mmCIF file of C-alpha atoms in Angstrom:
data_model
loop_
_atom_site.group_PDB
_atom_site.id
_atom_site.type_symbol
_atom_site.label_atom_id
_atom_site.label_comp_id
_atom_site.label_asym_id
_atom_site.label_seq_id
_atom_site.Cartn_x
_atom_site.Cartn_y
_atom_site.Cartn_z
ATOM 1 C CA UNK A 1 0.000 0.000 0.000
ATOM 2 C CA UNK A 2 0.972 3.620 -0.458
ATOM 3 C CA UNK A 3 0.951 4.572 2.926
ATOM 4 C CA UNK A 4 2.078 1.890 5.682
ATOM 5 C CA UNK A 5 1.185 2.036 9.216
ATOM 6 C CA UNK A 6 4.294 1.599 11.692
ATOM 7 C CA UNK A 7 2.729 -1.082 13.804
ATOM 8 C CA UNK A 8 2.085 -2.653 10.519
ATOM 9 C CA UNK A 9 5.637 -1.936 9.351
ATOM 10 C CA UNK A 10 7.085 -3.454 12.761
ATOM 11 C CA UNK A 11 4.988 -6.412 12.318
ATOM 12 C CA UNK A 12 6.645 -6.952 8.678
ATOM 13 C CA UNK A 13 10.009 -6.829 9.526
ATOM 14 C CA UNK A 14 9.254 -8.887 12.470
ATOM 15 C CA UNK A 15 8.090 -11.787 10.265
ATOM 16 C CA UNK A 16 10.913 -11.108 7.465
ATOM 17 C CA UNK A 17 13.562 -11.268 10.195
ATOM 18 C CA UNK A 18 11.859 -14.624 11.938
ATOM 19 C CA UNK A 19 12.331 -16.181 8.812
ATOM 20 C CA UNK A 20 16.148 -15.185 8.248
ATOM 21 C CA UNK A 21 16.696 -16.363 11.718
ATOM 22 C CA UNK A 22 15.332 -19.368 11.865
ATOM 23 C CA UNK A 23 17.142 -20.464 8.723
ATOM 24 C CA UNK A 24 20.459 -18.973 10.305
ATOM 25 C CA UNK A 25 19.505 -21.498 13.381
ATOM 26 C CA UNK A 26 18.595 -24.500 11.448
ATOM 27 C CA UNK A 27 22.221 -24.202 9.650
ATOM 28 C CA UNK A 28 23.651 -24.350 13.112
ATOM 29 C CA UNK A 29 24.618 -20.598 13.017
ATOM 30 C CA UNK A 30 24.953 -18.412 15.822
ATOM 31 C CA UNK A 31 23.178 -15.368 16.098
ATOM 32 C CA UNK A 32 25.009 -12.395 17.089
ATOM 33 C CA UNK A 33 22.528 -9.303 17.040
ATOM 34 C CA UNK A 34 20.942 -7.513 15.291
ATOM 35 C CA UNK A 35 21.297 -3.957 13.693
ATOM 36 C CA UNK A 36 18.542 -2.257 12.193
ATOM 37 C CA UNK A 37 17.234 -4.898 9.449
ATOM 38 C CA UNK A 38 20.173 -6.686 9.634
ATOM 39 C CA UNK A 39 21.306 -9.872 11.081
ATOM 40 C CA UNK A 40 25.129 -10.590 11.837
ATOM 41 C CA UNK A 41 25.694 -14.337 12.758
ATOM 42 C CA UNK A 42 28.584 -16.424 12.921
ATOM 43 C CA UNK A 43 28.852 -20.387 12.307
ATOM 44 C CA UNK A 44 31.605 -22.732 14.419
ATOM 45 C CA UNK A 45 31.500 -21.634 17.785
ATOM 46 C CA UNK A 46 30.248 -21.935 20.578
ATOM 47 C CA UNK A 47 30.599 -25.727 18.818
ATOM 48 C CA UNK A 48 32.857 -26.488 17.158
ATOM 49 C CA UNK A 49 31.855 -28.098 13.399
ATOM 50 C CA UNK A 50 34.028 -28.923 10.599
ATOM 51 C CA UNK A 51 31.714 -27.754 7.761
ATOM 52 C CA UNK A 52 30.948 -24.236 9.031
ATOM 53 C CA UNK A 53 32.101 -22.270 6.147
ATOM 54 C CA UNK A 54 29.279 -24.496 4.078
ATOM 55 C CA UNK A 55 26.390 -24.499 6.408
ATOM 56 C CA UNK A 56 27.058 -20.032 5.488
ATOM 57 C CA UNK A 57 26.488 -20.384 2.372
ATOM 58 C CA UNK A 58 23.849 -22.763 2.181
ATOM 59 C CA UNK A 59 21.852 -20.408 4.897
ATOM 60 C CA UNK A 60 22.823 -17.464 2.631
ATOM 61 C CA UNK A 61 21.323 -19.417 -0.426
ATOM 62 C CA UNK A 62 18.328 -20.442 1.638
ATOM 63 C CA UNK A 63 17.944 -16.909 3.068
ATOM 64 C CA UNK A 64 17.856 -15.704 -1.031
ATOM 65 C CA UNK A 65 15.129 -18.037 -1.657
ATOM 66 C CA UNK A 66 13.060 -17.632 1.270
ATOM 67 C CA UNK A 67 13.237 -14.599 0.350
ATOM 68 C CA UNK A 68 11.447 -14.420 -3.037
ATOM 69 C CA UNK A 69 8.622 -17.040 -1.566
ATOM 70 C CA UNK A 70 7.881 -13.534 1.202
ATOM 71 C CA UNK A 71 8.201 -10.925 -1.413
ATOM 72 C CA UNK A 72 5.415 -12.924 -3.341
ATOM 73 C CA UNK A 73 3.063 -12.955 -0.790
ATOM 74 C CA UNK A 74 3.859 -9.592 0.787
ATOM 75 C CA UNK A 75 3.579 -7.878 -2.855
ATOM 76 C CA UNK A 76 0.033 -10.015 -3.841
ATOM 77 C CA UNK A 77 -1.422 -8.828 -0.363
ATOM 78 C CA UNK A 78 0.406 -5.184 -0.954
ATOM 79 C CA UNK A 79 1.836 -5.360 2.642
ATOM 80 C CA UNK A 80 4.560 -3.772 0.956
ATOM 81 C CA UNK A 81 5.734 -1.031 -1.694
ATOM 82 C CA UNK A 82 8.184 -2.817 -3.242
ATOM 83 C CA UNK A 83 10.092 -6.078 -2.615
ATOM 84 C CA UNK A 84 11.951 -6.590 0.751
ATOM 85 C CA UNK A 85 15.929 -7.296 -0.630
ATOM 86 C CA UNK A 86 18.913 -8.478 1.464
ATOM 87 C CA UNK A 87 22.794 -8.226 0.581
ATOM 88 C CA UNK A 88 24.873 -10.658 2.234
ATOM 89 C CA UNK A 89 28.482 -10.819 2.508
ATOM 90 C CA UNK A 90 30.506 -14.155 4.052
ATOM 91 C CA UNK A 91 34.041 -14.355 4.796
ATOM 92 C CA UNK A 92 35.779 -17.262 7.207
ATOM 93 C CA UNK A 93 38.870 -16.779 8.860
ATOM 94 C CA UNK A 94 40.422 -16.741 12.304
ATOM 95 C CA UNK A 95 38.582 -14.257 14.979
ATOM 96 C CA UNK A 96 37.798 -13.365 18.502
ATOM 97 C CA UNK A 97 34.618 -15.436 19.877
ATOM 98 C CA UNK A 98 33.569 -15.111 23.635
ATOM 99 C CA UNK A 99 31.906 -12.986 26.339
ATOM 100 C CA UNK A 100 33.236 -9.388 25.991
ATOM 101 C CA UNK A 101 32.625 -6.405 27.987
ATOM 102 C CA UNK A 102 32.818 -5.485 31.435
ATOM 103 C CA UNK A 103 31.950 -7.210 34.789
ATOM 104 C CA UNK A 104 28.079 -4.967 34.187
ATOM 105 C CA UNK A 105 27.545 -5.224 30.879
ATOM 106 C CA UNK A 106 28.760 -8.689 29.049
ATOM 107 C CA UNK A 107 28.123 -9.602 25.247
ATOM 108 C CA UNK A 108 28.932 -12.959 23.579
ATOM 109 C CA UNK A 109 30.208 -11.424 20.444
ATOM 110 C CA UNK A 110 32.800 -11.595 17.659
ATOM 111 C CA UNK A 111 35.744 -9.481 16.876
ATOM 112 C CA UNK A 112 38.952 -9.232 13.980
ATOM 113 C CA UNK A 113 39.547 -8.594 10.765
ATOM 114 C CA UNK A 114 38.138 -11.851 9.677
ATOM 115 C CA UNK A 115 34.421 -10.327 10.792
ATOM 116 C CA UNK A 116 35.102 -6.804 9.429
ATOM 117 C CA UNK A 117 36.218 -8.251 5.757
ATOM 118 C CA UNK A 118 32.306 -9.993 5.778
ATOM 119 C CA UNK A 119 30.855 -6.687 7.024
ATOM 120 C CA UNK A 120 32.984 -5.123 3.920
ATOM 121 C CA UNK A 121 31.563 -7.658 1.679
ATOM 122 C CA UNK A 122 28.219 -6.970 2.900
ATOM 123 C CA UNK A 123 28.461 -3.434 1.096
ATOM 124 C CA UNK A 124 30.322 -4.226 -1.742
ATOM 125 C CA UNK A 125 27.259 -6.052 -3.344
ATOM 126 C CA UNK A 126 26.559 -2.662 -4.109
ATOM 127 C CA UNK A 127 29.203 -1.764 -6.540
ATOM 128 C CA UNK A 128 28.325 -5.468 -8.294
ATOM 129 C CA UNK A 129 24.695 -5.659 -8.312
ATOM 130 C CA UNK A 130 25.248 -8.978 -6.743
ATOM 131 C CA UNK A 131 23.064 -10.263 -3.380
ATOM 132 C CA UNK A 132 25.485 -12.578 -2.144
ATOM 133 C CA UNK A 133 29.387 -11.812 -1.860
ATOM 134 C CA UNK A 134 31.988 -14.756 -0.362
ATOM 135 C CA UNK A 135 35.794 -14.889 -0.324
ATOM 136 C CA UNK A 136 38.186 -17.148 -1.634
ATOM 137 C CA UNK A 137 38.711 -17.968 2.101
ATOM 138 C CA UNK A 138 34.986 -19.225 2.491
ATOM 139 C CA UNK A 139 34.950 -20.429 -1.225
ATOM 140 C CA UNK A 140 37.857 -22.656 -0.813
ATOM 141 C CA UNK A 141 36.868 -24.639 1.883
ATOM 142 C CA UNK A 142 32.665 -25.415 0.566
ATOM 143 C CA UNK A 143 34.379 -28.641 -1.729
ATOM 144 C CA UNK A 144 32.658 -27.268 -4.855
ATOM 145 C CA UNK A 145 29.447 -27.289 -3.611
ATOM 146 C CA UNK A 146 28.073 -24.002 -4.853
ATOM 147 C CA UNK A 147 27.642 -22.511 -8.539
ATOM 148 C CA UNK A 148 29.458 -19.368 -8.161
ATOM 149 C CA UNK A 149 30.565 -16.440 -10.158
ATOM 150 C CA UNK A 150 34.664 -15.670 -9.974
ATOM 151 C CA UNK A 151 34.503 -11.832 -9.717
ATOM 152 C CA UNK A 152 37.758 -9.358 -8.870
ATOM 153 C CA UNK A 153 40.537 -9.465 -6.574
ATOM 154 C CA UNK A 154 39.448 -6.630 -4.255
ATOM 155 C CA UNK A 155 41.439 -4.463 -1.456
ATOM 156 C CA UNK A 156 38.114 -3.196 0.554
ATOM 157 C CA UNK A 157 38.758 -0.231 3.351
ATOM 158 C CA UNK A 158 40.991 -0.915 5.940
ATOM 159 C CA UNK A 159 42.202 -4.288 4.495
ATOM 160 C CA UNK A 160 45.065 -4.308 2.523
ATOM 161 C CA UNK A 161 45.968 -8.050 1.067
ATOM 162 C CA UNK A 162 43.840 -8.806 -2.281
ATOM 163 C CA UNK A 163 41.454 -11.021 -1.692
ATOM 164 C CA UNK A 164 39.378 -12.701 -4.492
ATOM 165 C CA UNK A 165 35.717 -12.276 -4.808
ATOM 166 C CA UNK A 166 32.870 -14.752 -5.701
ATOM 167 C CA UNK A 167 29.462 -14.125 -6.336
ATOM 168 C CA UNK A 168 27.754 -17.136 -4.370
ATOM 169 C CA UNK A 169 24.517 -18.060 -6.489
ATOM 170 C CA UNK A 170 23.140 -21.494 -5.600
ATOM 171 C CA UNK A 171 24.157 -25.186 -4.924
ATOM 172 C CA UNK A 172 25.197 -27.015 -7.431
ATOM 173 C CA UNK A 173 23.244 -29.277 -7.417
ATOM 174 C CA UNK A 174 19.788 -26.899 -7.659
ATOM 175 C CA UNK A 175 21.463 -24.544 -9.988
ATOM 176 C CA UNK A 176 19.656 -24.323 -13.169
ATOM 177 C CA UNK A 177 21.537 -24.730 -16.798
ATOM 178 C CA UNK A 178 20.566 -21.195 -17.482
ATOM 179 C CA UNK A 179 22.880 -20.145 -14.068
ATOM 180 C CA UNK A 180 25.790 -23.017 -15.062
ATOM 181 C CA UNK A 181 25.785 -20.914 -18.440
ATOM 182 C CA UNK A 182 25.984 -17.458 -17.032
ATOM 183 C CA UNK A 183 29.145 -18.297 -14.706
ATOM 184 C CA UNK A 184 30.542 -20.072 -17.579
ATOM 185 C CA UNK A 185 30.332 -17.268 -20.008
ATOM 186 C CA UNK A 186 31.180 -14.979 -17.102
ATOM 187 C CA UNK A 187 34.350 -16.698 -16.114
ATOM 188 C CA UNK A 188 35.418 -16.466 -20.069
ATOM 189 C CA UNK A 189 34.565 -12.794 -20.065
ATOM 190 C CA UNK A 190 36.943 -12.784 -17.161
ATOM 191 C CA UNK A 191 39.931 -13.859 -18.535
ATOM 192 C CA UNK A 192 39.382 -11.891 -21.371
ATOM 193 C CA UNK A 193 38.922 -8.535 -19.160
ATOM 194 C CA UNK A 194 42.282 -9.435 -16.842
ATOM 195 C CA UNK A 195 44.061 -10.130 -20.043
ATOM 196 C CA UNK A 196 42.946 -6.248 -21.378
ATOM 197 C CA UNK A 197 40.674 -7.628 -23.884
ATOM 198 C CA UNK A 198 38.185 -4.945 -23.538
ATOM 199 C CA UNK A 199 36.414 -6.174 -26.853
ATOM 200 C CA UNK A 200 36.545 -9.502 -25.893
ATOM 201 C CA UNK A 201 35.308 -9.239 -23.003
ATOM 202 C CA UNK A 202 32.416 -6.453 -23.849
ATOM 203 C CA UNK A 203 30.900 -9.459 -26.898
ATOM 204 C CA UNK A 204 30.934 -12.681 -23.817
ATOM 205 C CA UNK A 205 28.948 -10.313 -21.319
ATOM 206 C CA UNK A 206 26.493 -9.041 -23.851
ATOM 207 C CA UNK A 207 25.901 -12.589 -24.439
ATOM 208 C CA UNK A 208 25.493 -12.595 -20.226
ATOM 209 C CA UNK A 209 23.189 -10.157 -20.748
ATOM 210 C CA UNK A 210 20.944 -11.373 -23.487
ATOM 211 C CA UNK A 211 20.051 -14.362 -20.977
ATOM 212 C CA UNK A 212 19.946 -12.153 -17.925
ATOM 213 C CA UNK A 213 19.068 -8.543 -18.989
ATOM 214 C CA UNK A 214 18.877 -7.686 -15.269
ATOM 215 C CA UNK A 215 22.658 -9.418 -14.551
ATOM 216 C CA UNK A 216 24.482 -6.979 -12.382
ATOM 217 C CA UNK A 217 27.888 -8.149 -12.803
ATOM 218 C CA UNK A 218 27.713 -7.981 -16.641
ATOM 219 C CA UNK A 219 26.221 -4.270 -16.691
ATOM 220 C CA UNK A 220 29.741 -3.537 -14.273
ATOM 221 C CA UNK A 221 31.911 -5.112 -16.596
ATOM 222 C CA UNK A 222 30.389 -3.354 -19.720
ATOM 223 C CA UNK A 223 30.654 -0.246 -18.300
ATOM 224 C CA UNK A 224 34.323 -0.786 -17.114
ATOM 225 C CA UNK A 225 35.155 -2.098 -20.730
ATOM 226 C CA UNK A 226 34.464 0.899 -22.115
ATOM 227 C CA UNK A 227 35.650 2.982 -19.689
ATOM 228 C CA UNK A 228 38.640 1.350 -19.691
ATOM 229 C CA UNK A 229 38.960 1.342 -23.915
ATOM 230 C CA UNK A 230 38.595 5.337 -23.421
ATOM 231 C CA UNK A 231 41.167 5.558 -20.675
ATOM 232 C CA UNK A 232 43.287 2.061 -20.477
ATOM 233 C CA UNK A 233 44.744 1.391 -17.143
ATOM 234 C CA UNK A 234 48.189 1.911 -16.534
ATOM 235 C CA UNK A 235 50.971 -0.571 -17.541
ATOM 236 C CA UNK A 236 51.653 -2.293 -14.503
ATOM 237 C CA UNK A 237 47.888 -2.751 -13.474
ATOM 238 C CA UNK A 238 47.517 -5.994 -11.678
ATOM 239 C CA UNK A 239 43.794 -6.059 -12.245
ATOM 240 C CA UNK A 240 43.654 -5.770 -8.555
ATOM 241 C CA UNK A 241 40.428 -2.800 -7.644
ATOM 242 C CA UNK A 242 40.584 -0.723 -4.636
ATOM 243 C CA UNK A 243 37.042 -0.414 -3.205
ATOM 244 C CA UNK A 244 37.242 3.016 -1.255
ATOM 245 C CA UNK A 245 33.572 2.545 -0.546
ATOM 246 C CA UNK A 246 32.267 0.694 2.581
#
């Protein structure tokens, strides 16, 4: 509807973030807190499991898809303007897990630079038009589970060591040939981009873009092709970007 009531509004985004939790829970992941409309959580600890880093992405897949089943229902009864859409960023690494605080006020929490890079990924969806960002650190350890997209080796604010970005899409196993084709083309256009093949790389991401007019990564690349063909990088660019955006 046009004009929303709070209480109403309160009551959405209570049953929206319900349903992120409880898939969060079921993937034996820890919920930290929550900020706003969003939900931090963290998977491994208090228990320890081996296959945390794959029980994140398959809640973050989950999460996507739960997702479009509320949207459906909350658009048909026009509980809401527009479509309720959450960016999600994973990273796995070594980090700070415990009661923090003082002896007054104590918070079971997490802390490093392992949690701030998935906050940074979090944001960097944006500059993408992807939902779902992991690193090569969460990537690497999901035993080719997941249909992903390879995307660029980033340095995001206040981290300084490249790390490599991938566009987490689906399992494997529920990913549909249309997606299989899309990172296949994608990861062509790649190589063709890295290797300053603006041309190249502009003709494989049209393609992208003739199956998915809406594909965010393609519509980046595009534009960076030609920006790039106007104003080529300089001669020792290691194809590494510099996200000064958090």
């Amino acid at each position: 509807s046009e004009s929303l009531d709070p209480s109403d509004l309160v009551k959405l985004l209570n049953e929206y973030l319900t349903a992120m939790s409880d898939i969060i829970l079921d993937s034996r992941g820890t919920i930290d807190k929550y900020e706003g409309d969003a939900i931090i959580s963290f998977f491994g600890a208090p228990v320890e499991f081996p296959d945390h880093a794959q029980q994140a992405c398959s809640a973050a897949v989950k999460m996507k898809k739960m997702e479009m089943e509320i949207n459906k229902v909350f658009l048909e009864k026009q509980i809401a303007p527009s479509p309720l859409m959450t960016r999600i960023g994973i990273n796995t690494g070594e980090m700070v897990v415990g009661n923090m605080g003082t002896a007054r006020k104590m918070d079971y929490t997490i802390m490093g630079n392992a949690v701030n890079l998935a906050a940074r990924l979090e944001g960097v969806n944006k500059q993408y038009g992807t939902w779902i960002l992991a690193s090569e650190y969460t990537i690497s350890q999901t035993k080719n589970r997941f249909a992903c997209r390879k995307l660029d080796p980033v340095r995001v604010v206040g981290i300084n060591r490249p790390v490599q970005l991938f566009e987490l899409i689906d399992e494997k196993k529920e990913a549909s040939d249309k997606t299989l084709e899309i990172i296949e083309l994608s990861h062509s256009a790649l190589e063709k981009f890295q290797g300053q093949d603006w041309d190249g790389c502009l003709e494989l991401f049209n393609k992208v873009l003739s199956i998915s007019p809406d594909d965010g990564p393609a519509s980046t690349y595009i534009k960076r092709c030609a920006d790039f063909k106007k104003n080529p990088p300089p001669k020792n660019w290691d194809g590494v970007f510099n996200l000064s955006v958090k």
